[in-house]
Short mmCIF file of C-alpha atoms and ligand atoms in Angstrom, two decimals:
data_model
loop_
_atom_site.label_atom_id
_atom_site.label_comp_id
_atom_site.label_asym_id
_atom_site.label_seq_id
_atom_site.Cartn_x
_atom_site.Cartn_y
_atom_site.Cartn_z
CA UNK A 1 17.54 17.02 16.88
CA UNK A 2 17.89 16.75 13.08
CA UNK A 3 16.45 19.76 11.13
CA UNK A 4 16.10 20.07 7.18
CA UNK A 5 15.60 23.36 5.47
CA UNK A 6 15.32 24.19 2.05
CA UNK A 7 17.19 21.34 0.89
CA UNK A 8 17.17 21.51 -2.69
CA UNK A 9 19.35 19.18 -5.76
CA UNK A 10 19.35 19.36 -9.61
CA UNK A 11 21.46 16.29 -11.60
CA UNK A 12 22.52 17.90 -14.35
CA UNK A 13 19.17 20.95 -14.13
CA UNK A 14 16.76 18.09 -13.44
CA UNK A 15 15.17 19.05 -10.00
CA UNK A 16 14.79 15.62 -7.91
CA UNK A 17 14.61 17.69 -4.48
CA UNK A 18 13.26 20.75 -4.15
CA UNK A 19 12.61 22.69 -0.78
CA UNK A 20 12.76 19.91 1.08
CA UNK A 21 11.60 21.11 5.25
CA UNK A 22 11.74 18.01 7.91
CA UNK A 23 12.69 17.72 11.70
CA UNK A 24 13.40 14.80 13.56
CA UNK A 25 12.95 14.77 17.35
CA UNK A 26 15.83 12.06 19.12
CA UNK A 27 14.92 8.98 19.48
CA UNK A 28 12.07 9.07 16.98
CA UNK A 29 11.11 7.42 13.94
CA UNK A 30 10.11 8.66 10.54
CA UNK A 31 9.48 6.79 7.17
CA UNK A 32 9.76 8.47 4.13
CA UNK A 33 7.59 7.48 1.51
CA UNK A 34 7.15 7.83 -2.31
CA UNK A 35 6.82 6.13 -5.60
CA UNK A 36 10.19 4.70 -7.56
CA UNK A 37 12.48 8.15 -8.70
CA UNK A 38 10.66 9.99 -6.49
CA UNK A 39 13.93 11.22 -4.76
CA UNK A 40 14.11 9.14 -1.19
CA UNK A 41 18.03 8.17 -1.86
CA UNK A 42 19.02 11.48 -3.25
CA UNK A 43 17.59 12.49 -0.04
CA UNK A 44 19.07 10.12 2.39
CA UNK A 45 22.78 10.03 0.36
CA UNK A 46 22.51 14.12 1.14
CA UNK A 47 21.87 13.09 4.91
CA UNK A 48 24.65 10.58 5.09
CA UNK A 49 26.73 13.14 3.14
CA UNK A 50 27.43 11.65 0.20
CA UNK A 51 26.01 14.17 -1.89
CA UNK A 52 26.28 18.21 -1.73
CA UNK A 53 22.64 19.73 -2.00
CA UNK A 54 22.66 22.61 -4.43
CA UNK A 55 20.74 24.62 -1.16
CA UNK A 56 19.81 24.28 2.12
CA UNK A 57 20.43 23.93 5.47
CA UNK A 58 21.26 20.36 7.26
CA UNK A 59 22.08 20.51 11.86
CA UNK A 60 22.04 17.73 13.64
CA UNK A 61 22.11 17.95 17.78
CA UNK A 62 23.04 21.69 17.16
CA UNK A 63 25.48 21.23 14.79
CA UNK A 64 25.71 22.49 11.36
CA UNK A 65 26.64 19.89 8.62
CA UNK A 66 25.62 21.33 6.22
CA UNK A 67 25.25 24.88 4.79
CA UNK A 68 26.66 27.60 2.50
CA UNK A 69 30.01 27.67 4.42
CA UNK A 70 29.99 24.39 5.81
CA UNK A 71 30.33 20.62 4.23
CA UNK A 72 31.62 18.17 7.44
CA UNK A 73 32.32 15.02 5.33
CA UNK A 74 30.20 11.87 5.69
CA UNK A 75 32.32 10.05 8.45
CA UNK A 76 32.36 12.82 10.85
CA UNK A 77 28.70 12.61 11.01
CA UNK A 78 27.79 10.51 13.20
CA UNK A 79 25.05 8.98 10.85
CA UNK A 80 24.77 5.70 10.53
CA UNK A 81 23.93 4.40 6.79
CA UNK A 82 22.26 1.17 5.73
CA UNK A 83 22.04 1.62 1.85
CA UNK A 84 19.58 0.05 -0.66
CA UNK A 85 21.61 -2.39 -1.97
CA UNK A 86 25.22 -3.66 -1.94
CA UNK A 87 25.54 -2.93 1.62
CA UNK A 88 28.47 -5.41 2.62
CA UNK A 89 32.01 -5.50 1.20
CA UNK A 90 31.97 -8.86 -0.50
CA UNK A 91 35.58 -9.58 0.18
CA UNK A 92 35.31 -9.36 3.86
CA UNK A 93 33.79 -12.07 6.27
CA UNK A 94 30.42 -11.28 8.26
CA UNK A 95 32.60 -10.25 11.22
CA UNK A 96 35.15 -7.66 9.39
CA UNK A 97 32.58 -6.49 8.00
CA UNK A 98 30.52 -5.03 11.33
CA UNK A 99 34.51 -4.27 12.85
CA UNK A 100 34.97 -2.19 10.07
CA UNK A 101 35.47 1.29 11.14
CA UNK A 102 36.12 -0.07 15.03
CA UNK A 103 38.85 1.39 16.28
CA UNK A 104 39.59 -0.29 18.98
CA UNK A 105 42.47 -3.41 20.08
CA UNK A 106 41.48 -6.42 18.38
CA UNK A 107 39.91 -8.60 21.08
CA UNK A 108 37.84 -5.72 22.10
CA UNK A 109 36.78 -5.44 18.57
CA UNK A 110 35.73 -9.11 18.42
CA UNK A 111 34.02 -9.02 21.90
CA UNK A 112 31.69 -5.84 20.40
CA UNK A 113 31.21 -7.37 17.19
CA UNK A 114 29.60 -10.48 19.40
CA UNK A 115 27.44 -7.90 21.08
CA UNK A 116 26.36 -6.89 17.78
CA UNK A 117 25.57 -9.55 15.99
CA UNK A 118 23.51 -10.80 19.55
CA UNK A 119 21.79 -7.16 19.04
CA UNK A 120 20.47 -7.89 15.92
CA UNK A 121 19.66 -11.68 16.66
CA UNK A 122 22.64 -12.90 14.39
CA UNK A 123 24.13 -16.57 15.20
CA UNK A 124 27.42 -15.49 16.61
CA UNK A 125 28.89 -18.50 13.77
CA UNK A 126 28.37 -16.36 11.27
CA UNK A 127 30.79 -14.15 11.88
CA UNK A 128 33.12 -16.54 9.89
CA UNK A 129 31.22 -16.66 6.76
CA UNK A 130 31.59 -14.72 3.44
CA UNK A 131 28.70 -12.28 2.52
CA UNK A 132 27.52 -14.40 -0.18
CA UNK A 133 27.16 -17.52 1.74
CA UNK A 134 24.31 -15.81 4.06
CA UNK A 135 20.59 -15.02 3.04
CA UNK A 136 19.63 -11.83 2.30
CA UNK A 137 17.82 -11.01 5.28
CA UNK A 138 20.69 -12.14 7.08
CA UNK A 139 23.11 -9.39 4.98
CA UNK A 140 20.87 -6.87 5.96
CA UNK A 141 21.32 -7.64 9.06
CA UNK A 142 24.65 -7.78 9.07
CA UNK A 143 24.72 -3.75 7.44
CA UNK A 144 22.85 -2.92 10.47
CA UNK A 145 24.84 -4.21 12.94
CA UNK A 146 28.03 -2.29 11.54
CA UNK A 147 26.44 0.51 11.18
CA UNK A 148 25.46 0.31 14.78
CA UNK A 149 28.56 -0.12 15.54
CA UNK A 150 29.40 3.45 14.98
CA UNK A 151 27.28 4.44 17.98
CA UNK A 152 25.46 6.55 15.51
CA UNK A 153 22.76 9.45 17.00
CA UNK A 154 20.99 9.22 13.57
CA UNK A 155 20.09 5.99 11.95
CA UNK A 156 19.09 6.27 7.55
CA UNK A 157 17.98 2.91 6.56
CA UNK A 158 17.01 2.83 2.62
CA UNK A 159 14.61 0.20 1.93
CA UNK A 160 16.87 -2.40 4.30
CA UNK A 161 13.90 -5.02 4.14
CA UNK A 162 12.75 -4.91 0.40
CA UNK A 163 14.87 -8.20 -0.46
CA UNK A 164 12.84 -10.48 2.60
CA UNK A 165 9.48 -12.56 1.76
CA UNK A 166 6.63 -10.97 3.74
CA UNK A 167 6.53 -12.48 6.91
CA UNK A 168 10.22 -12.04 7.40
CA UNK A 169 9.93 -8.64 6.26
CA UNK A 170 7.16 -7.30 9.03
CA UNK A 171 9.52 -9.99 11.81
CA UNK A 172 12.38 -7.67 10.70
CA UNK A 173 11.37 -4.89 10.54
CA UNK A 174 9.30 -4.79 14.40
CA UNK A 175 13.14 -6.26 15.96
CA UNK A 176 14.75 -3.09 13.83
CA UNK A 177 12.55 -0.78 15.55
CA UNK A 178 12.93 -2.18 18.93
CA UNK A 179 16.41 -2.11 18.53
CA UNK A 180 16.56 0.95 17.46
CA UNK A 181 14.13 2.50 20.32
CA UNK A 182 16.55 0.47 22.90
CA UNK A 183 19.91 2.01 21.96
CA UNK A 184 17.96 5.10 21.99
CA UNK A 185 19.12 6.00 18.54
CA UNK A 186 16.75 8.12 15.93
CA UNK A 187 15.67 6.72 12.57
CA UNK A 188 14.50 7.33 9.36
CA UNK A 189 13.52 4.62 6.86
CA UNK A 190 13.10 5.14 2.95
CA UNK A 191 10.56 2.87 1.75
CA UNK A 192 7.83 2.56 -0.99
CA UNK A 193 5.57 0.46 0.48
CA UNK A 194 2.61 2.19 2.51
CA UNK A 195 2.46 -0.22 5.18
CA UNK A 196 5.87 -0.65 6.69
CA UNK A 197 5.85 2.93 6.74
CA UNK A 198 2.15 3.22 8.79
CA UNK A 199 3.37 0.58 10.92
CA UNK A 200 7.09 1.51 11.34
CA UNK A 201 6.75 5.26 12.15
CA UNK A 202 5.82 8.13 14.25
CA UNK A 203 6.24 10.60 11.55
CA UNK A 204 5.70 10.10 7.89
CA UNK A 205 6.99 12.00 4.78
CA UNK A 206 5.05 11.75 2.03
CA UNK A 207 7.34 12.18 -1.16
CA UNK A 208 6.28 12.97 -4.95
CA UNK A 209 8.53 14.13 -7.58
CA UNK A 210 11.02 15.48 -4.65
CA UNK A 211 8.52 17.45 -3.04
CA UNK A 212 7.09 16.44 0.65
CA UNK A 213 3.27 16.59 -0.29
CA UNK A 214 2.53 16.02 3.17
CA UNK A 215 4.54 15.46 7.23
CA UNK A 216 2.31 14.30 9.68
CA UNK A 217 1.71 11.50 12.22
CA UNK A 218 0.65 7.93 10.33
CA UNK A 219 -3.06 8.52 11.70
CA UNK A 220 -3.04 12.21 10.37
CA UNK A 221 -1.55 11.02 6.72
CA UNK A 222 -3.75 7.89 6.55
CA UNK A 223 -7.10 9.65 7.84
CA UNK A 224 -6.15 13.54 6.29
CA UNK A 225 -4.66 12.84 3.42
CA UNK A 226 -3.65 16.91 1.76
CA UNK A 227 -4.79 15.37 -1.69
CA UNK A 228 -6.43 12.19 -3.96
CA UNK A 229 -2.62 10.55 -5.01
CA UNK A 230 -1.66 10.81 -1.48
CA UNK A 231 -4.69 9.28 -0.59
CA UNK A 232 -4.25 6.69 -2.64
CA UNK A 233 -0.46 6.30 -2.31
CA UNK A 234 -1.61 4.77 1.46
CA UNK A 235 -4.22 2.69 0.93
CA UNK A 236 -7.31 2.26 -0.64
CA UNK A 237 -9.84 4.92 -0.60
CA UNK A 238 -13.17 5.72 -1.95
CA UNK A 239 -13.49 9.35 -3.15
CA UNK A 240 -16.19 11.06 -4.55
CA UNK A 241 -18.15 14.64 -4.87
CA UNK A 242 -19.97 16.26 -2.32
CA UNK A 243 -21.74 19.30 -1.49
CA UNK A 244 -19.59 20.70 1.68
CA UNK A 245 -21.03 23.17 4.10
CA UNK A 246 -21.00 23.68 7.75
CA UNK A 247 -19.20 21.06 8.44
CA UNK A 248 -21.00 18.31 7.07
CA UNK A 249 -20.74 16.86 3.28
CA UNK A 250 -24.10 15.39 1.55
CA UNK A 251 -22.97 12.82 -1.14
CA UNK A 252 -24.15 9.26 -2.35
CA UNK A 253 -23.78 8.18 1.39
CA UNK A 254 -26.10 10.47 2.78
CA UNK A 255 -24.60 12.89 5.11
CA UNK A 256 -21.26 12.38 6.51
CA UNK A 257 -19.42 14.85 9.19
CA UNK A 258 -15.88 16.51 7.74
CA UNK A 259 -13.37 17.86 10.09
CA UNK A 260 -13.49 21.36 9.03
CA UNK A 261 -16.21 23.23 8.97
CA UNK A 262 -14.89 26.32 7.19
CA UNK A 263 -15.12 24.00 3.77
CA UNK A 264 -18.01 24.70 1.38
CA UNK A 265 -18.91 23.85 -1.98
CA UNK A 266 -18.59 21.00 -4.38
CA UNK A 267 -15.83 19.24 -3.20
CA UNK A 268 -13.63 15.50 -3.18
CA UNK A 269 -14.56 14.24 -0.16
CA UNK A 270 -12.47 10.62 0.99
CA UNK A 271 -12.98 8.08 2.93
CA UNK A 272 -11.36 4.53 4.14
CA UNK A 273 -12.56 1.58 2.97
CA UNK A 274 -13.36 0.12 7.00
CA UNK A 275 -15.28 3.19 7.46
CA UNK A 276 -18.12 1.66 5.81
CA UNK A 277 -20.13 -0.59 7.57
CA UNK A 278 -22.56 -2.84 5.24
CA UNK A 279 -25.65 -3.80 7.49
CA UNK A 280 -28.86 -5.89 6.62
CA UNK A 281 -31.29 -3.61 7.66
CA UNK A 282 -32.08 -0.54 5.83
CA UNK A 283 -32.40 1.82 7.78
CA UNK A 284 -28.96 3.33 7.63
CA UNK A 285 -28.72 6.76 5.30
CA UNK A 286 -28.22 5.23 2.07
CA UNK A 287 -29.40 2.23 0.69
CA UNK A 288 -27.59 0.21 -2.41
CA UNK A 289 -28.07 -2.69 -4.46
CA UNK A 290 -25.00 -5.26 -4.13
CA UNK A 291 -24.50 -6.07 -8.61
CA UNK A 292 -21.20 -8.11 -7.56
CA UNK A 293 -19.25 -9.96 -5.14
CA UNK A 294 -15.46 -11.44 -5.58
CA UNK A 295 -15.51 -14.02 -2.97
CA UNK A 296 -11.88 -14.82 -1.59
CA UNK A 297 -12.37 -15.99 2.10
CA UNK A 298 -13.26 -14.37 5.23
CA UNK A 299 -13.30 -11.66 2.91
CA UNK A 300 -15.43 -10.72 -0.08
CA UNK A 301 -15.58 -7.63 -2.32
CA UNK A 302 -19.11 -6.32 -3.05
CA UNK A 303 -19.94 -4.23 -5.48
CA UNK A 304 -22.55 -1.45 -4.45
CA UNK A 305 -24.85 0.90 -7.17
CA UNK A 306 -27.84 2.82 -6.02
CA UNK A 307 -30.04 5.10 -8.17
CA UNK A 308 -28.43 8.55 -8.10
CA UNK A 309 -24.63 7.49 -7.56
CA UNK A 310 -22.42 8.40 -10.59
CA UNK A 311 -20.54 4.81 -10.65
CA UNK A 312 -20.43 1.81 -8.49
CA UNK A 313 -18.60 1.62 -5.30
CA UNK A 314 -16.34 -1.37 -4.17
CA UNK A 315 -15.55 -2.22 -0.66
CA UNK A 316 -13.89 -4.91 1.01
CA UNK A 317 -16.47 -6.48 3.86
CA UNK A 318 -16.24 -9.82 6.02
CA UNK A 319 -18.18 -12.57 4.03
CA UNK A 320 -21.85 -13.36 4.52
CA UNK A 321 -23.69 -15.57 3.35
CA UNK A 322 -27.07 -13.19 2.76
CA UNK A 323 -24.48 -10.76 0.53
CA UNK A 324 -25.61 -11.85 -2.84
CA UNK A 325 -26.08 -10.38 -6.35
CA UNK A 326 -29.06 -8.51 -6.22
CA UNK A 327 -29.41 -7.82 -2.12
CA UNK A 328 -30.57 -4.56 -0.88
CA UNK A 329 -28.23 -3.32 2.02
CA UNK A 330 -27.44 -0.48 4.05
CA UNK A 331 -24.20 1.37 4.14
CA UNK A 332 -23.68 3.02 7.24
CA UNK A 333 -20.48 5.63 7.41
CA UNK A 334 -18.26 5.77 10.90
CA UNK A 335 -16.42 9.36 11.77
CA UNK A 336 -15.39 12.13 9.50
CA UNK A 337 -14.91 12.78 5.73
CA UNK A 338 -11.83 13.92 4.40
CA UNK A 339 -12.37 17.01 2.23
CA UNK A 340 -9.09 16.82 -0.53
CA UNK A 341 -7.44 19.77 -1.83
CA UNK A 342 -8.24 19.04 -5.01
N1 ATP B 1 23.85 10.49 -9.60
C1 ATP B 1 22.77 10.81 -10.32
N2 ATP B 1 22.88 11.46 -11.50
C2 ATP B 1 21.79 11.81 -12.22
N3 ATP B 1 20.52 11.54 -11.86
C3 ATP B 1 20.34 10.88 -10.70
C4 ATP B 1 21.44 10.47 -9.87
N4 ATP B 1 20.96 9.84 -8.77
C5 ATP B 1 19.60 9.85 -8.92
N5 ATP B 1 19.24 10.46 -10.07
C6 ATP B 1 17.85 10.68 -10.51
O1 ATP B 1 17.16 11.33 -9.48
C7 ATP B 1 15.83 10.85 -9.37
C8 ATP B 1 15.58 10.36 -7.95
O2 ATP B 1 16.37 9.19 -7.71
P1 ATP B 1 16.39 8.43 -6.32
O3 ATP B 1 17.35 7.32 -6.43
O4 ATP B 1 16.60 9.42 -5.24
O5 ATP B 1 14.89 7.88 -6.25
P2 ATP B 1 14.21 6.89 -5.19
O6 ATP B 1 13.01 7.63 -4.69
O7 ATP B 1 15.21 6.43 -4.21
O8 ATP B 1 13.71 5.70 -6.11
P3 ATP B 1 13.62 4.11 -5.77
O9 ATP B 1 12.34 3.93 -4.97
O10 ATP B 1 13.48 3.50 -7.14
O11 ATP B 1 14.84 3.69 -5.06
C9 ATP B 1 15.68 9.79 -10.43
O12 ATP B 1 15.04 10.37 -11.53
C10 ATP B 1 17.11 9.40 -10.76
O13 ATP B 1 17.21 8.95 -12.06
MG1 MG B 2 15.99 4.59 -3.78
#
């Protein structure tokens, strides 16, 4: 539906995107994520067409909006935009603001902007109040609505939850998506935290210094990380060296399986922290000492050494009482290495 190619920007001969490659399928959702400066808004501002790429190639539903001919401004679109920050127009109340842009007689206008504000679970009451005299979450809310408002076939939210506490955030965030999977309209969300996007998408862009490092499902990006900062960038991970070769990696751990068994040599091998499973017998592949644990609940985080590994390991495991300084235990490892690029 939505197809990137090449899409490439310089401020002032800086590169902040360079060959940027991504297609969006209708009705879909895709998070694009990546440290601070890493390029998201440059990204999502060329989208909404607020910014010229210096290259590249932007359709959307089989129409070109972009290319070396073409530049269709940013209200012919049909993109909805909820921006980072400063979203509303602070001298309109709640209700102009989501009628803004509604073309429509007035009582129509007020009877849609009811419909809206019901959409995104908005007390219709508010409608009367200045920007400033609703929460934040609320605002955002409010920048949603009118951009929904504009029927839009693509949806670019940048970072709309980053000013809501946590449990407001992940509420938010699940009634966006539903929302946005009802009116049957396509997304993409620019965020840098790891979790809304795993839990928010079908399709995740991995970002780094305006490059996509990596495209794939969350599963694929989580599990098969293309290298060690992208592996990191999405959790924690324990990586180490291993000798690769027919498909199987030997390492501190014993021998694990990898996915692809046309990998050999000394390699970084990854794997997730819940991959490990600490038992009390010992008769799992490798054995280790535990030389620490940071008690914090129905979790604790043991630290692991055993004669031959290069530096001690530290996983996350549900407390025990038997897991003390100076137990032997067995690590057992579930499914596949990852082998990194480098
Ligand atoms: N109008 C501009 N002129 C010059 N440089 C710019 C401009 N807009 C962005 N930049 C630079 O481009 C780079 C990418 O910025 P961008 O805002 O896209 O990052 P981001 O990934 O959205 O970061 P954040 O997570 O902090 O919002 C930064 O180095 C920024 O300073
Ligand atoms: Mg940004």
């Amino acid at each position: 539906m939505l197809t990137l190619s090449g899409i490439s920007k310089k401020f002032s001969q800086t590169p902040v995107l360079e060959a940027i490659d991504l297609a969006v399928t209708p009705g879909s959702r895709t998070a694009i994520v990546g440290p601070s400066g890493s390029g998201k808004t440059t990204l999502l501002r060329i989208l909404a067409g607020f910014e010229a790429p210096d290259t590249g190639k932007i359709t959307l539903q089989g129409r070109t909006l972009f290319d070396k001919q073409t530049v269709v401004p940013a209200h012919e679109r049909g993109i909805g935009f909820v921006p980072q920050e400063g979203a509303l127009f602070p001298h309109m109340k709640v209700g102009d603001n989501i009628a803004y842009g509604l073309k429509g007689p007035k009582d129509e206008n007020r009877r849609r902007v009811a419909e809206l504000m019901e959409l995104v679970s908005l007390d219709a009451r508010l409608a009367a109040h200045w920007p400033h005299e609703i929460s934040g979450g609320q605002q955002q809310r409010v920048a949603l609505a009118r951009a929904l408002a504009q029927k839009p076939a693509l949806m670019l939210l940048d970072e709309p939850f980053s000013a809501l506490d946590t449990g407001l955030r992940a509420a938010t965030r699940k009634a966006t998506a539903e929302l946005l999977a009802q009116a049957g309209v396509a997304s993409i969300l620019v965020t840098h935290d790891q979790q809304e996007a795993l839990s928010f998408a079908s399709q995740i862009a991995v970002i780094r210094q305006g490059r996509f490092t990596q495209v794939g499902s969350p599963a694929e990006v989580y599990s098969r990380p293309v290298d060690e900062q992208t592996a990191l960038f999405l959790g924690d991970a324990l990586i180490f060296t291993a000798q690769v070769s027919h498909g199987v990696a030997r390492c501190a751990l014993g021998e694990i399986p990898v996915a692809n068994p046309s990998i050999s040599g000394e390699r970084r091998i990854m794997l997730r922290p819940e991959q490990l499973i600490i038992t009390a017998t010992t008769a799992s592949q490798a054995q280790a000492t535990v030389t620490g644990v940071d008690f914090s609940g129905h979790l604790s985080t043991l630290t692991l050494m055993a004669t031959g590994w290069a530096s001690p390991l530290e996983i996350k495991t549900v407390s025990q009482p038997w897991l003390q300084p100076g137990a032997t235990v067995g690590v057992a490892v579930q499914g596949q290495a990852c082998v990194l690029s480098h």
